[in-house]
Short mmCIF file of C-alpha atoms in Angstrom, two decimals:
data_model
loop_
_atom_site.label_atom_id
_atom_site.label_comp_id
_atom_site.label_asym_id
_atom_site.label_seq_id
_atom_site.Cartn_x
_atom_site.Cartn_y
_atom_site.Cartn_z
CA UNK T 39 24.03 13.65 50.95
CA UNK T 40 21.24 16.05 52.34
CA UNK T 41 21.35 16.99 56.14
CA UNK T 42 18.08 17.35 56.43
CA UNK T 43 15.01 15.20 55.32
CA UNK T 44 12.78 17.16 53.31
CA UNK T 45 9.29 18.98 53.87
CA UNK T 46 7.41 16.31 51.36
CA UNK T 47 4.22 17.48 51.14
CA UNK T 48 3.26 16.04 47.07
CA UNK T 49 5.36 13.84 45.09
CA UNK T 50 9.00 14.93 45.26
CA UNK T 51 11.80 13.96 42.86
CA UNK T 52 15.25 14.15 44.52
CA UNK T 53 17.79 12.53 42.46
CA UNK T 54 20.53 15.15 41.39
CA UNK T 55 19.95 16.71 44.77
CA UNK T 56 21.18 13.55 46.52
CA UNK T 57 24.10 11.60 45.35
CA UNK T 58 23.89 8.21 45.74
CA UNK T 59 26.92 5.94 46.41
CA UNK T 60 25.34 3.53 43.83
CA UNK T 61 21.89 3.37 41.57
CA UNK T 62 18.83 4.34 43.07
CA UNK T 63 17.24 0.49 42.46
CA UNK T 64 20.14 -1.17 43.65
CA UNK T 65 19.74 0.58 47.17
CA UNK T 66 15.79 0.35 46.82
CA UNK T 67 16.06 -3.27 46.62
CA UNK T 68 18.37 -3.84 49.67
CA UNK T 69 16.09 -1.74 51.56
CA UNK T 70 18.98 1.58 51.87
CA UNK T 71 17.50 4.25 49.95
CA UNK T 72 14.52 5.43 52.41
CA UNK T 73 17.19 6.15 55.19
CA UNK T 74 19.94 7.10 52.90
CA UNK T 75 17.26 9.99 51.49
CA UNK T 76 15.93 10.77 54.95
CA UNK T 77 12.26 10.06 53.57
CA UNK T 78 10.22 11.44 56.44
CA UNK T 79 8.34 8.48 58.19
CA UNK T 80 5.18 6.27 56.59
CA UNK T 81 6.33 8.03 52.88
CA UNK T 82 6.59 6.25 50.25
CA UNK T 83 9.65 6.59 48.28
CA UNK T 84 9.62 4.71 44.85
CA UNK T 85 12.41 4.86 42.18
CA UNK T 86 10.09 5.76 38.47
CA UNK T 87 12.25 6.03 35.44
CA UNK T 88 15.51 5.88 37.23
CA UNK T 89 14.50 8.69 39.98
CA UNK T 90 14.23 8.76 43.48
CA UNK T 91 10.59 9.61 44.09
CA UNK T 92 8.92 10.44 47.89
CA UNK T 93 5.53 10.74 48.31
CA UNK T 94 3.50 11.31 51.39
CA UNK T 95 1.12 8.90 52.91
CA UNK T 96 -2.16 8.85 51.26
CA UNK T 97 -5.20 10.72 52.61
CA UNK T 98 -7.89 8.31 54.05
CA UNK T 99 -10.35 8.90 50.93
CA UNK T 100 -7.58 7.69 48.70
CA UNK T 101 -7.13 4.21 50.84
CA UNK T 102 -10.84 4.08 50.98
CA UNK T 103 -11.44 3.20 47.66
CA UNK T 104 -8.63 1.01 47.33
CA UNK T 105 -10.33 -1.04 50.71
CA UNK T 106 -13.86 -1.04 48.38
CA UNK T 107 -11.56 -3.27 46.06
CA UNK T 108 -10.26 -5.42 48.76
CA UNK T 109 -13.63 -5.66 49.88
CA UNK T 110 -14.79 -7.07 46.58
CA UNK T 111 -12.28 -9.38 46.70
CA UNK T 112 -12.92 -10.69 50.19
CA UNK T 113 -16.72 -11.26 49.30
CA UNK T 114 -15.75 -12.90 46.05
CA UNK T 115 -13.88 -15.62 47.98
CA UNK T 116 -16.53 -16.37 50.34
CA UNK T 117 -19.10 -16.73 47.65
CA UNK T 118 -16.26 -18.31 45.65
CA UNK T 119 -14.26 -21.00 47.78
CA UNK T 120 -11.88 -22.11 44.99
CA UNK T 121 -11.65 -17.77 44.13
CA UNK T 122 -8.04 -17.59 43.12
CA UNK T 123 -7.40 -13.96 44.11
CA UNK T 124 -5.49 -12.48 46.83
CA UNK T 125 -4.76 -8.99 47.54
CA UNK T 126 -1.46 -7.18 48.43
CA UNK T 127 -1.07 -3.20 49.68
CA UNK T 128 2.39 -1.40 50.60
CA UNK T 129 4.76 -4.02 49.80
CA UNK T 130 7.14 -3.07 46.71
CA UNK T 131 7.41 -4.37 43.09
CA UNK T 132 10.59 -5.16 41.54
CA UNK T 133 11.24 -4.35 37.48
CA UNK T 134 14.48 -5.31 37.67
CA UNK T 135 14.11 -5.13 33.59
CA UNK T 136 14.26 -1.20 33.50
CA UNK T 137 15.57 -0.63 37.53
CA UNK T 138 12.98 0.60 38.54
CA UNK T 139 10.90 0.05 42.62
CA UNK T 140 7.43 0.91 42.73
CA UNK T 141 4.97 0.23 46.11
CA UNK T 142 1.68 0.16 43.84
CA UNK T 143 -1.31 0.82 46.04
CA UNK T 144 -2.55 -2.73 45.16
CA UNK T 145 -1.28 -6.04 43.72
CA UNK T 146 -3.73 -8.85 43.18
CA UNK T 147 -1.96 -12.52 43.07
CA UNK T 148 -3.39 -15.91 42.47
CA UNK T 149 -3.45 -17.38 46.33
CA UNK T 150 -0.81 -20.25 45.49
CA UNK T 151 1.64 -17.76 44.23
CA UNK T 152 0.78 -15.18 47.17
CA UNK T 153 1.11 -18.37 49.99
CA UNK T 154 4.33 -18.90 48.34
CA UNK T 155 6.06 -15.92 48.85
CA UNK T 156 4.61 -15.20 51.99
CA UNK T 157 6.59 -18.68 52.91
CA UNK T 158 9.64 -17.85 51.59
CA UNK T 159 9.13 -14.48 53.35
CA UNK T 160 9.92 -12.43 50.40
CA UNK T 161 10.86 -8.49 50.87
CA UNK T 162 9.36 -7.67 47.34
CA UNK T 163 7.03 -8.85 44.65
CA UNK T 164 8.70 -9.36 41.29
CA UNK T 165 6.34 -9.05 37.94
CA UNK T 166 5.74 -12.57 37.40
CA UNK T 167 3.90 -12.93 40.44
CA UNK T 168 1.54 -10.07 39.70
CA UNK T 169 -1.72 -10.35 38.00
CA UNK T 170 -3.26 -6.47 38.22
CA UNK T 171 -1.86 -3.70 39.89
CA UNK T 172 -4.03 -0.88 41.18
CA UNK T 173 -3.15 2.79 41.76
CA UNK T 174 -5.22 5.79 42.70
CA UNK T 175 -4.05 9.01 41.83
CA UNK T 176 -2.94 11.67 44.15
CA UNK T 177 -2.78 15.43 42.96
CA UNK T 178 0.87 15.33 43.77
CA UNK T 179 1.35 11.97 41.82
CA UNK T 180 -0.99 11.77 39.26
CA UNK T 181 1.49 12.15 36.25
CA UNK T 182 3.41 9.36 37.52
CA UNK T 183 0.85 6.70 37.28
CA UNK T 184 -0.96 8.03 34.24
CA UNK T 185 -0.12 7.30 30.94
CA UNK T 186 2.18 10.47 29.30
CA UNK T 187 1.10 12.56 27.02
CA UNK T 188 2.36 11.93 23.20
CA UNK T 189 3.48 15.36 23.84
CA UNK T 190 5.80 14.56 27.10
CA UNK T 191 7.70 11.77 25.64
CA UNK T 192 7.68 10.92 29.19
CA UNK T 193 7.92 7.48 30.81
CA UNK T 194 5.66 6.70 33.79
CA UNK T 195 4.11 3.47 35.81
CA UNK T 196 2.46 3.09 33.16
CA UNK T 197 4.90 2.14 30.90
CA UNK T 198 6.83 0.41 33.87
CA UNK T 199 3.91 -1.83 34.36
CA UNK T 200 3.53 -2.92 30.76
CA UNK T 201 7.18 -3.18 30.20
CA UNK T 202 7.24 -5.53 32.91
CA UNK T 203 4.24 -7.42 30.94
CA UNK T 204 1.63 -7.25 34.10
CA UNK T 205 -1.43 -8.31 32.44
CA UNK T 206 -3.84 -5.87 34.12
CA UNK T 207 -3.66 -2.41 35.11
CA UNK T 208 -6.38 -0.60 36.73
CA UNK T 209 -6.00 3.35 37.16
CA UNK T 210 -8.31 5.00 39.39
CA UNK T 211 -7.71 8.75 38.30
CA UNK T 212 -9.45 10.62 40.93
CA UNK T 213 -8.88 14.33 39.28
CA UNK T 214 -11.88 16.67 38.87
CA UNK T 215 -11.01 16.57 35.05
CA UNK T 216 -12.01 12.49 34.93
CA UNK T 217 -12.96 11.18 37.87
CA UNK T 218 -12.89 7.55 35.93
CA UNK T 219 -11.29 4.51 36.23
CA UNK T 220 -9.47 2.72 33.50
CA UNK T 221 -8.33 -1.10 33.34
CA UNK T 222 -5.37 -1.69 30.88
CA UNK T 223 -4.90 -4.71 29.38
CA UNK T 224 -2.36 -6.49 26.77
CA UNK T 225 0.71 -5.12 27.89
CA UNK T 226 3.22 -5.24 25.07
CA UNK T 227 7.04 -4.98 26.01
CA UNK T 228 8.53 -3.57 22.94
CA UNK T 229 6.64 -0.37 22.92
CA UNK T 230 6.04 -0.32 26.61
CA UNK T 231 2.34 0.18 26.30
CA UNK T 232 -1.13 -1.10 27.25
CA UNK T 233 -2.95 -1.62 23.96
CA UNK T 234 -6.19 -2.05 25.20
CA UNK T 235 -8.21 -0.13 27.18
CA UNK T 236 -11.60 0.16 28.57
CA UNK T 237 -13.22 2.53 31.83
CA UNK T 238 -15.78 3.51 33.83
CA UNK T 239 -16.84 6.84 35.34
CA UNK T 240 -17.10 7.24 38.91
CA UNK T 241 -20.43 5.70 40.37
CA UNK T 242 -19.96 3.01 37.16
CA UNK T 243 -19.74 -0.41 38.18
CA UNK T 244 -16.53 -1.33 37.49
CA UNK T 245 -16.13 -4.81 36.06
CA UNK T 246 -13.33 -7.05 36.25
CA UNK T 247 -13.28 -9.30 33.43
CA UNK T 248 -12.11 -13.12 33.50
CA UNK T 249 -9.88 -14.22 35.21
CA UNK T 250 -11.05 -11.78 38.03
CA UNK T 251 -14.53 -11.94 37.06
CA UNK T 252 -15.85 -9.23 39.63
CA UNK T 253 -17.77 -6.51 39.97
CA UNK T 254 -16.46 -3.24 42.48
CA UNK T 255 -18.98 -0.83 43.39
CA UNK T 256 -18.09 2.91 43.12
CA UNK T 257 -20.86 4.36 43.88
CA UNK T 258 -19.15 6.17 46.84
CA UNK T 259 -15.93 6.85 45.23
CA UNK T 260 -15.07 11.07 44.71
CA UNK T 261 -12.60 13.24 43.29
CA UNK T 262 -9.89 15.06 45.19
CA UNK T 263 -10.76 18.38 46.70
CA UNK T 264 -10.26 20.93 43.74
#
């Protein structure tokens, strides 16, 4: 047990340097593992491959493009009045397949399934309930919602998403090096992969294809500083 909560100013791993009095997801679920870590307040602390994982809040220009998609969705609806879509920031995600708790930065639900849980006043979203997820990387983050390198052998979101068979991923890498946004589709369990891909640079219209059937302009969206 730490005595002091930590200086998180990117991403931090901690598991090893706190021990736990049982697994990481088991105490994410309940709702025990922020306090039991100290996680500074408004951070984010996900479990990702079995570790504890605390992450600052995200800068306004992150949340800004992830409002551009809510925004799309909002005048879809009015345009649309049987759209199916609802959106869903901060709350957490449950793979109870692999134990692992993400917060994604965005879920998108179809509106019966989103009513329903809001009724039965549900502390997390489980995978069957989720139609796309949405994260936007951080520089402090990045590798944890990217897919890994061949070379890492690493396991990241990414793979947590498609294990948990979430038909749509969208990416929104926000490094200098690609400044692009990727949607994943045809998640396939056994190899815990995405096996189709397609993307968009920034300033691209990015096109959601059916069931979403939306376009989300980016012309606004920039990299991270650096």
């Amino acid at each position: 047990m730490r005595e002091e909560s930590p200086n998180v100013s990117t991403a931090t791993e901690i598991t090893g340097v706190v021990q736990l009095p049982d697994t990481a997801y088991n105490m994410w679920v309940r709702g025990e593992l922020d306090d039991f870590v100290h996680a500074p307040q408004d951070h984010r602390v996900e479990v990702i491959r079995g570790k504890v994982v605390v992450s600052p809040p995200p800068l306004f220009e992150h949340d800004a493009i992830t409002d551009d998609i809510v925004e799309a969705m909002v005048m879809a609806r009015a345009a649309q009045p049987d759209f199916p879509w609802k959106t869903s920031n901060g709350a957490g995600l449950s793979l109870v397949g692999i134990g692992d708790g993400y917060i994604p930065d965005l879920m998108v639900l179809d509106r019966e399934i989103y009513e329903a849980a809001r009724s039965a006043r549900v502390k997390t979203l489980v995978p069957d309930q989720v139609e796309l997820v949405v994260e936007a990387t951080s520089p402090g983050n990045a590798r944890n919602d990217r897919r890994p390198d061949r070379e890492s052998q690493g396991h990241s979101k990414w793979n947590g998403y498609a294990v948990a068979e979430i038909p749509y991923y969208l990416l929104i890498d926000r490094s200098p090096k690609f400044a692009r946004s990727t949607l994943y589709s045809i998640p396939e369990q056994g190899s815990a992969a995405y096996l189709h891909e397609e993307s968009w640079a920034f300033g691209e219209t990015v096109c959601l294809p059916d069931p979403f059937g939306i376009e989300i302009d980016t012309s606004k969206w920039r990299p991270w500083d650096g």
